[in-house]
XYZ file of C-alpha atoms in Angstrom:
434
model
C 9.766 -48.420 -50.664
C 13.133 -47.167 -49.465
C 16.322 -48.992 -50.532
C 18.203 -50.527 -47.577
C 21.704 -49.176 -46.885
C 23.323 -52.550 -47.575
C 21.756 -52.694 -51.017
C 22.757 -49.106 -51.748
C 26.344 -49.982 -50.812
C 26.255 -52.973 -53.133
C 24.906 -50.958 -56.055
C 27.442 -48.128 -55.648
C 30.291 -50.624 -55.211
C 29.299 -52.315 -58.469
C 29.213 -48.910 -60.165
C 32.701 -48.075 -58.862
C 33.957 -51.448 -60.097
C 32.373 -50.862 -63.514
C 33.924 -47.398 -63.846
C 37.351 -48.723 -62.805
C 37.162 -51.591 -65.293
C 36.013 -49.205 -68.028
C 39.059 -47.011 -67.420
C 41.349 -50.050 -67.438
C 39.825 -51.690 -70.532
C 39.755 -48.558 -72.698
C 43.020 -47.109 -71.306
C 41.280 -43.853 -70.433
C 44.093 -42.652 -68.177
C 47.062 -43.624 -70.334
C 48.139 -39.967 -70.522
C 48.779 -40.123 -66.749
C 50.725 -43.385 -66.841
C 54.242 -43.408 -65.417
C 53.852 -39.972 -63.823
C 53.914 -41.655 -60.430
C 57.421 -42.862 -61.268
C 58.477 -39.264 -61.876
C 56.968 -38.153 -58.573
C 58.501 -40.949 -56.547
C 61.900 -41.011 -58.226
C 62.703 -37.305 -58.598
C 64.715 -36.922 -55.411
C 66.645 -40.174 -55.673
C 67.601 -39.590 -59.289
C 68.344 -35.918 -58.693
C 71.240 -36.869 -56.446
C 72.404 -39.756 -58.622
C 71.755 -42.367 -55.959
C 70.548 -44.957 -58.460
C 72.956 -44.330 -61.332
C 75.590 -47.028 -61.654
C 78.902 -46.384 -63.343
C 79.628 -49.379 -65.535
C 81.873 -49.915 -68.506
C 80.167 -50.995 -71.705
C 81.238 -50.512 -75.326
C 79.133 -47.502 -76.219
C 80.269 -43.897 -76.604
C 78.549 -40.651 -77.539
C 80.417 -38.138 -79.687
C 78.759 -34.699 -79.379
C 78.895 -32.230 -82.261
C 78.345 -28.621 -81.188
C 77.138 -26.088 -83.727
C 73.395 -25.538 -84.312
C 74.083 -23.304 -87.344
C 75.469 -26.222 -89.341
C 73.455 -27.031 -92.452
C 72.756 -30.543 -93.684
C 75.610 -30.697 -96.177
C 78.102 -29.487 -93.550
C 76.765 -32.038 -91.057
C 77.269 -34.915 -93.497
C 80.809 -33.763 -94.261
C 81.577 -33.596 -90.539
C 80.049 -37.072 -90.095
C 82.186 -38.382 -92.966
C 85.377 -37.097 -91.317
C 84.411 -38.435 -87.897
C 83.408 -41.859 -89.222
C 86.740 -42.158 -91.012
C 88.693 -41.208 -87.888
C 86.646 -43.535 -85.700
C 87.230 -46.438 -88.059
C 90.959 -45.710 -87.994
C 90.774 -45.701 -84.166
C 89.125 -49.145 -84.152
C 85.445 -48.332 -83.586
C 83.190 -51.205 -84.679
C 79.935 -49.347 -85.414
C 79.081 -45.662 -85.820
C 75.460 -44.481 -85.610
C 74.863 -41.339 -87.686
C 71.441 -39.743 -86.958
C 69.861 -38.170 -90.024
C 68.421 -34.645 -89.590
C 64.692 -34.099 -89.864
C 63.345 -33.332 -93.349
C 66.620 -34.314 -94.980
C 66.937 -33.209 -98.620
C 69.070 -35.133 -101.101
C 71.320 -33.400 -103.601
C 74.172 -34.521 -105.879
C 76.670 -33.320 -103.269
C 74.972 -35.108 -100.352
C 74.702 -38.287 -102.452
C 78.444 -38.227 -102.997
C 79.097 -37.635 -99.295
C 76.775 -40.489 -98.348
C 78.669 -42.842 -100.646
C 81.942 -41.806 -98.987
C 80.476 -42.418 -95.517
C 79.128 -45.819 -96.549
C 82.515 -46.773 -97.985
C 83.909 -46.995 -94.444
C 81.410 -49.882 -93.884
C 80.917 -49.286 -90.144
C 78.069 -46.761 -90.293
C 74.372 -47.194 -89.499
C 72.045 -44.277 -90.229
C 69.310 -43.408 -87.760
C 65.935 -42.113 -88.937
C 64.179 -39.858 -86.396
C 61.178 -41.395 -84.677
C 57.715 -39.913 -84.267
C 56.988 -40.466 -80.579
C 58.677 -37.224 -79.486
C 57.547 -35.154 -82.453
C 56.205 -31.620 -82.340
C 54.365 -32.066 -85.654
C 50.558 -31.766 -85.229
C 49.797 -35.040 -87.058
C 52.335 -36.962 -84.946
C 51.849 -35.269 -81.586
C 49.382 -37.777 -80.166
C 51.121 -40.933 -81.387
C 51.699 -43.391 -78.565
C 54.414 -46.019 -78.610
C 51.921 -48.701 -77.528
C 49.831 -48.030 -80.653
C 51.174 -50.389 -83.292
C 49.427 -48.397 -85.997
C 52.140 -45.785 -85.412
C 54.983 -48.235 -86.010
C 55.896 -46.862 -89.395
C 59.102 -45.102 -90.356
C 60.210 -43.148 -93.384
C 63.432 -44.135 -95.105
C 65.975 -41.404 -94.233
C 66.877 -40.968 -97.930
C 63.492 -41.827 -99.484
C 64.763 -45.199 -100.772
C 66.979 -43.457 -103.324
C 70.126 -44.938 -101.878
C 70.517 -48.289 -100.160
C 72.305 -47.856 -96.850
C 72.049 -49.664 -93.495
C 69.572 -47.789 -91.330
C 67.218 -48.122 -88.415
C 64.561 -46.043 -86.738
C 65.294 -44.140 -83.514
C 62.194 -45.254 -81.634
C 62.750 -44.229 -77.975
C 59.764 -42.574 -76.327
C 61.042 -40.166 -73.695
C 59.156 -37.831 -71.396
C 60.782 -34.892 -69.706
C 62.149 -35.644 -66.214
C 61.034 -39.271 -66.470
C 63.359 -42.097 -65.346
C 61.697 -44.400 -67.889
C 62.794 -45.009 -71.492
C 60.738 -47.142 -73.899
C 61.694 -48.268 -77.387
C 60.684 -50.789 -80.063
C 63.595 -53.150 -80.902
C 61.807 -54.756 -83.883
C 58.407 -54.355 -85.475
C 58.496 -51.133 -87.493
C 57.611 -51.020 -91.178
C 58.934 -48.726 -93.884
C 56.308 -46.291 -95.165
C 56.652 -46.930 -98.889
C 57.718 -50.563 -99.180
C 56.315 -52.088 -95.973
C 59.619 -53.821 -95.305
C 60.450 -54.571 -91.634
C 62.616 -51.986 -89.885
C 64.422 -52.438 -86.567
C 65.517 -49.870 -84.057
C 68.976 -48.517 -84.786
C 70.234 -50.120 -81.547
C 69.219 -53.568 -82.820
C 70.937 -52.923 -86.157
C 74.081 -51.657 -84.410
C 74.253 -54.694 -82.103
C 73.759 -57.008 -85.060
C 76.757 -55.408 -86.784
C 78.737 -55.274 -83.541
C 78.565 -59.079 -83.291
C 78.993 -59.641 -87.023
C 75.494 -61.040 -87.640
C 74.493 -60.726 -91.325
C 71.595 -58.378 -92.077
C 69.717 -61.166 -93.859
C 69.830 -63.500 -90.846
C 66.699 -63.514 -88.727
C 67.186 -62.805 -85.025
C 65.662 -65.546 -82.824
C 63.190 -65.063 -79.978
C 63.301 -67.015 -76.733
C 60.813 -66.408 -73.916
C 60.017 -62.844 -74.953
C 63.697 -62.087 -75.484
C 65.262 -61.015 -78.749
C 68.632 -62.754 -78.984
C 71.479 -60.791 -80.579
C 74.671 -62.778 -80.318
C 75.418 -63.331 -76.607
C 73.017 -60.535 -75.580
C 69.252 -60.457 -75.310
C 66.661 -57.683 -75.269
C 63.557 -58.242 -73.158
C 60.369 -57.355 -75.052
C 57.027 -57.031 -73.268
C 53.742 -58.406 -74.623
C 53.000 -55.076 -76.300
C 56.224 -55.293 -78.321
C 57.912 -52.503 -76.346
C 61.107 -52.763 -74.300
C 61.201 -50.884 -70.999
C 64.366 -49.628 -69.316
C 65.136 -47.095 -66.626
C 67.746 -44.438 -66.074
C 70.406 -46.569 -64.401
C 73.596 -46.610 -66.432
C 76.406 -44.155 -66.779
C 79.878 -44.715 -68.245
C 82.934 -43.413 -66.484
C 82.932 -40.496 -68.905
C 79.911 -39.200 -70.786
C 82.033 -38.899 -73.936
C 85.695 -39.286 -74.802
C 85.857 -36.284 -77.086
C 83.524 -33.594 -78.419
C 83.613 -31.672 -81.669
C 82.822 -28.007 -82.267
C 82.757 -25.967 -85.449
C 84.982 -22.900 -85.582
C 83.030 -20.632 -87.913
C 85.889 -18.166 -88.200
C 88.254 -20.718 -89.720
C 85.607 -23.107 -91.048
C 87.325 -25.995 -89.295
C 86.647 -28.527 -86.560
C 87.987 -28.232 -83.050
C 88.321 -31.261 -80.775
C 87.922 -31.164 -77.000
C 89.057 -34.300 -75.118
C 87.219 -35.303 -71.956
C 88.247 -34.600 -68.387
C 89.821 -37.483 -66.470
C 88.769 -37.216 -62.841
C 91.424 -39.635 -61.573
C 94.260 -37.633 -63.129
C 92.654 -34.218 -62.633
C 93.391 -33.252 -66.203
C 92.060 -33.731 -69.703
C 93.116 -36.786 -71.631
C 95.147 -36.359 -74.801
C 93.444 -36.196 -78.188
C 95.172 -39.397 -79.309
C 94.001 -41.243 -76.192
C 90.482 -39.919 -76.664
C 90.256 -41.357 -80.171
C 91.773 -44.705 -79.110
C 89.193 -45.011 -76.313
C 86.584 -45.609 -79.037
C 88.273 -48.847 -80.063
C 85.891 -51.804 -80.174
C 82.878 -49.615 -79.340
C 79.560 -48.535 -80.786
C 79.737 -44.761 -81.228
C 76.749 -42.462 -81.728
C 77.154 -38.983 -83.182
C 74.948 -36.500 -81.391
C 74.379 -33.166 -83.115
C 72.332 -30.714 -81.084
C 70.835 -29.220 -84.240
C 69.610 -32.442 -85.811
C 66.127 -32.667 -84.306
C 63.041 -30.521 -84.233
C 62.529 -31.315 -80.558
C 65.719 -30.284 -78.801
C 64.587 -31.669 -75.425
C 65.026 -35.214 -76.790
C 68.612 -36.242 -76.098
C 69.001 -39.388 -78.147
C 72.601 -39.874 -77.063
C 71.454 -40.154 -73.440
C 68.562 -42.459 -74.393
C 70.787 -44.870 -76.317
C 73.346 -44.790 -73.535
C 70.633 -46.314 -71.330
C 69.510 -48.754 -74.044
C 72.988 -50.123 -74.713
C 73.765 -50.125 -70.986
C 70.698 -52.291 -70.380
C 71.562 -54.558 -73.311
C 75.120 -55.240 -72.127
C 74.113 -55.614 -68.463
C 70.796 -57.415 -69.067
C 68.966 -54.931 -66.834
C 65.583 -54.558 -68.525
C 62.333 -53.790 -66.743
C 59.738 -56.526 -66.415
C 56.122 -55.390 -66.639
C 53.545 -56.812 -64.228
C 50.063 -55.421 -64.782
C 48.248 -58.741 -65.204
C 46.940 -58.559 -61.620
C 45.024 -55.306 -62.173
C 41.574 -56.903 -62.456
C 42.042 -58.980 -59.296
C 43.453 -56.009 -57.371
C 40.584 -53.735 -58.447
C 38.013 -56.343 -57.380
C 39.695 -56.950 -54.022
C 40.060 -53.239 -53.263
C 36.416 -52.451 -54.064
C 35.129 -55.346 -51.901
C 37.384 -54.636 -48.915
C 36.844 -50.866 -48.901
C 33.069 -51.331 -49.260
C 32.947 -53.652 -46.238
C 35.291 -51.384 -44.271
C 33.288 -48.273 -45.102
C 30.044 -49.945 -44.074
C 31.473 -51.127 -40.742
C 33.474 -48.063 -39.670
C 33.176 -44.310 -39.536
C 33.494 -42.152 -42.644
C 36.549 -40.301 -41.398
C 38.419 -43.557 -40.924
C 37.402 -44.717 -44.413
C 38.789 -41.522 -46.012
C 42.034 -41.848 -44.048
C 42.517 -45.515 -44.967
C 41.804 -44.783 -48.641
C 44.381 -41.991 -48.674
C 47.019 -44.131 -46.977
C 46.284 -47.043 -49.313
C 46.670 -44.849 -52.417
C 49.984 -43.489 -51.151
C 51.169 -47.014 -50.289
C 50.358 -48.283 -53.798
C 52.383 -45.456 -55.366
C 55.347 -45.975 -53.028
C 55.326 -49.733 -53.601
C 55.365 -49.219 -57.373
C 58.350 -46.845 -57.094
C 60.157 -49.269 -54.762
C 59.638 -52.153 -57.189
C 60.812 -49.950 -60.058
C 64.037 -48.836 -58.388
C 64.978 -51.906 -56.376
C 63.802 -54.817 -58.520
C 63.419 -53.449 -62.090
C 59.699 -54.224 -61.981
C 57.346 -51.878 -63.796
C 53.984 -51.870 -62.039
C 51.795 -48.958 -63.106
C 49.492 -47.995 -60.196
C 47.219 -45.420 -61.857
C 44.406 -47.898 -62.576
C 44.661 -49.279 -59.030
C 44.480 -45.825 -57.486
C 41.232 -45.087 -59.366
C 38.981 -47.488 -57.354
C 40.703 -46.450 -54.120
C 39.934 -42.782 -54.759
C 36.372 -43.514 -55.857
C 35.692 -45.687 -52.811
C 37.228 -43.131 -50.468
C 35.117 -40.338 -51.948
C 31.803 -41.938 -52.933
C 31.162 -44.571 -50.242
C 31.326 -42.113 -47.315
C 28.776 -39.950 -49.158
C 26.566 -42.993 -49.686
C 26.812 -43.858 -45.996
C 26.202 -40.260 -44.952
C 23.175 -40.096 -47.228
C 21.877 -43.412 -45.902
C 22.414 -42.420 -42.269
C 20.715 -39.089 -42.931
C 17.740 -40.886 -44.487
C 17.541 -43.306 -41.546
C 17.723 -40.402 -39.094
C 14.992 -38.537 -40.983
C 12.826 -41.638 -40.917
C 13.372 -42.016 -37.162
C 12.559 -38.364 -36.595
C 9.459 -38.684 -38.717
C 8.464 -41.856 -36.848
C 8.987 -40.146 -33.493
C 7.000 -37.129 -34.612
C 4.169 -39.379 -35.753
C 4.261 -41.283 -32.451
C 4.319 -38.031 -30.495
C 1.386 -36.720 -32.485
C -0.508 -39.967 -31.887
C 0.061 -39.680 -28.131
C -1.078 -36.051 -28.144
C -4.200 -36.973 -30.055
C -4.864 -39.842 -27.645
C -4.376 -37.545 -24.687
C -6.808 -35.012 -26.104
C -9.365 -37.702 -26.771
C -9.387 -39.110 -23.180
C -8.917 -35.889 -21.199
C -12.707 -34.984 -20.745
C -13.516 -38.399 -19.258
C -10.973 -38.287 -16.469
C -11.735 -34.788 -15.117
C -13.629 -34.788 -11.662
C -17.406 -33.804 -11.734
C -18.541 -30.611 -9.932
C -21.106 -32.415 -7.677
C -18.494 -34.814 -6.378
C -16.233 -31.895 -5.547
C -18.968 -30.133 -3.462
C -19.579 -33.214 -1.305
């Protein structure tokens, strides 16, 4: 007995729904998540159409010189921290190089840096690592929320983990404000931005930060945290100047050279004294281009976006709770449409619907700070647009073959009937002679 076309449509639609739900439940396509944002946002971000210049108390101080060793870097950091404190900076974030090795000299330098009492050390995170055992760690996987103490617990200093997960050319930055644990002791560790904001507002380290409606409250500011414990922000903030001053090492004289920033309004560089004073009341992050194993990760840029979002309250809200309902609706509607209309129209509608879902997600991302990931919605659209026309074509072909077979059988029956009655209707010879 042949299966009717309606039943075949129902069975294939249920299979498409099952495959789509399997992908959603087991996060099969997580490696492709957020790539639609890159595709849809490239042109707008390339021309800076969505970057807002705002003033917020965060500055990046670049240090140029990849040939600097760890001891030299700490000495440079010590000098810069001292000058920044004299200029009125409130907090200085000092990233610690990968695979940092302690020595009697570095211990002494660390004590001198800590004596200025405005420093927070940043331990490198694992989500952008090139190490084989860390390469596949995902920020959503809480089993990866562990961080190593930057100085192996041999010296007690204020520190935090640098947790941003950044992908090349992506307008999205994700980080974990709280929730990390230290590898050896299991003590809770916050992101260095959370620690810096706590110190910026004079909140004691021992005081627990309150939560209110998925928001971590830090003084007058709040950080929005999604259900997975991750905060989502987008490339949207830019200070009037990327940095007030940069530092370079003169290897010939073994000294530091300072380069004040360019002031566009005055068409000249600002003075060195003004550059230092512009750090007053700010959180400053040192950014050494030789500190990390993955040079494509620009932590200064990432934390510029994090602090910009914190001071402006512009965090992304995630809305993926409608995925199951959307998948069900799409499968039902496309199945009915495919059954009622031609295959070519079904393919066209599926293509247009997939494009529309991507464009809507990019529009929500840019215009309303809503993060809606469309990859698991596109899956049933693509499957329906590809499989259902084949099911219909196969069913129509089977129906046509059955009709042809039925016609051939009927034709053969008529021929056989004609052959069986032909001798009885021929005229007799005697009647013809009369």
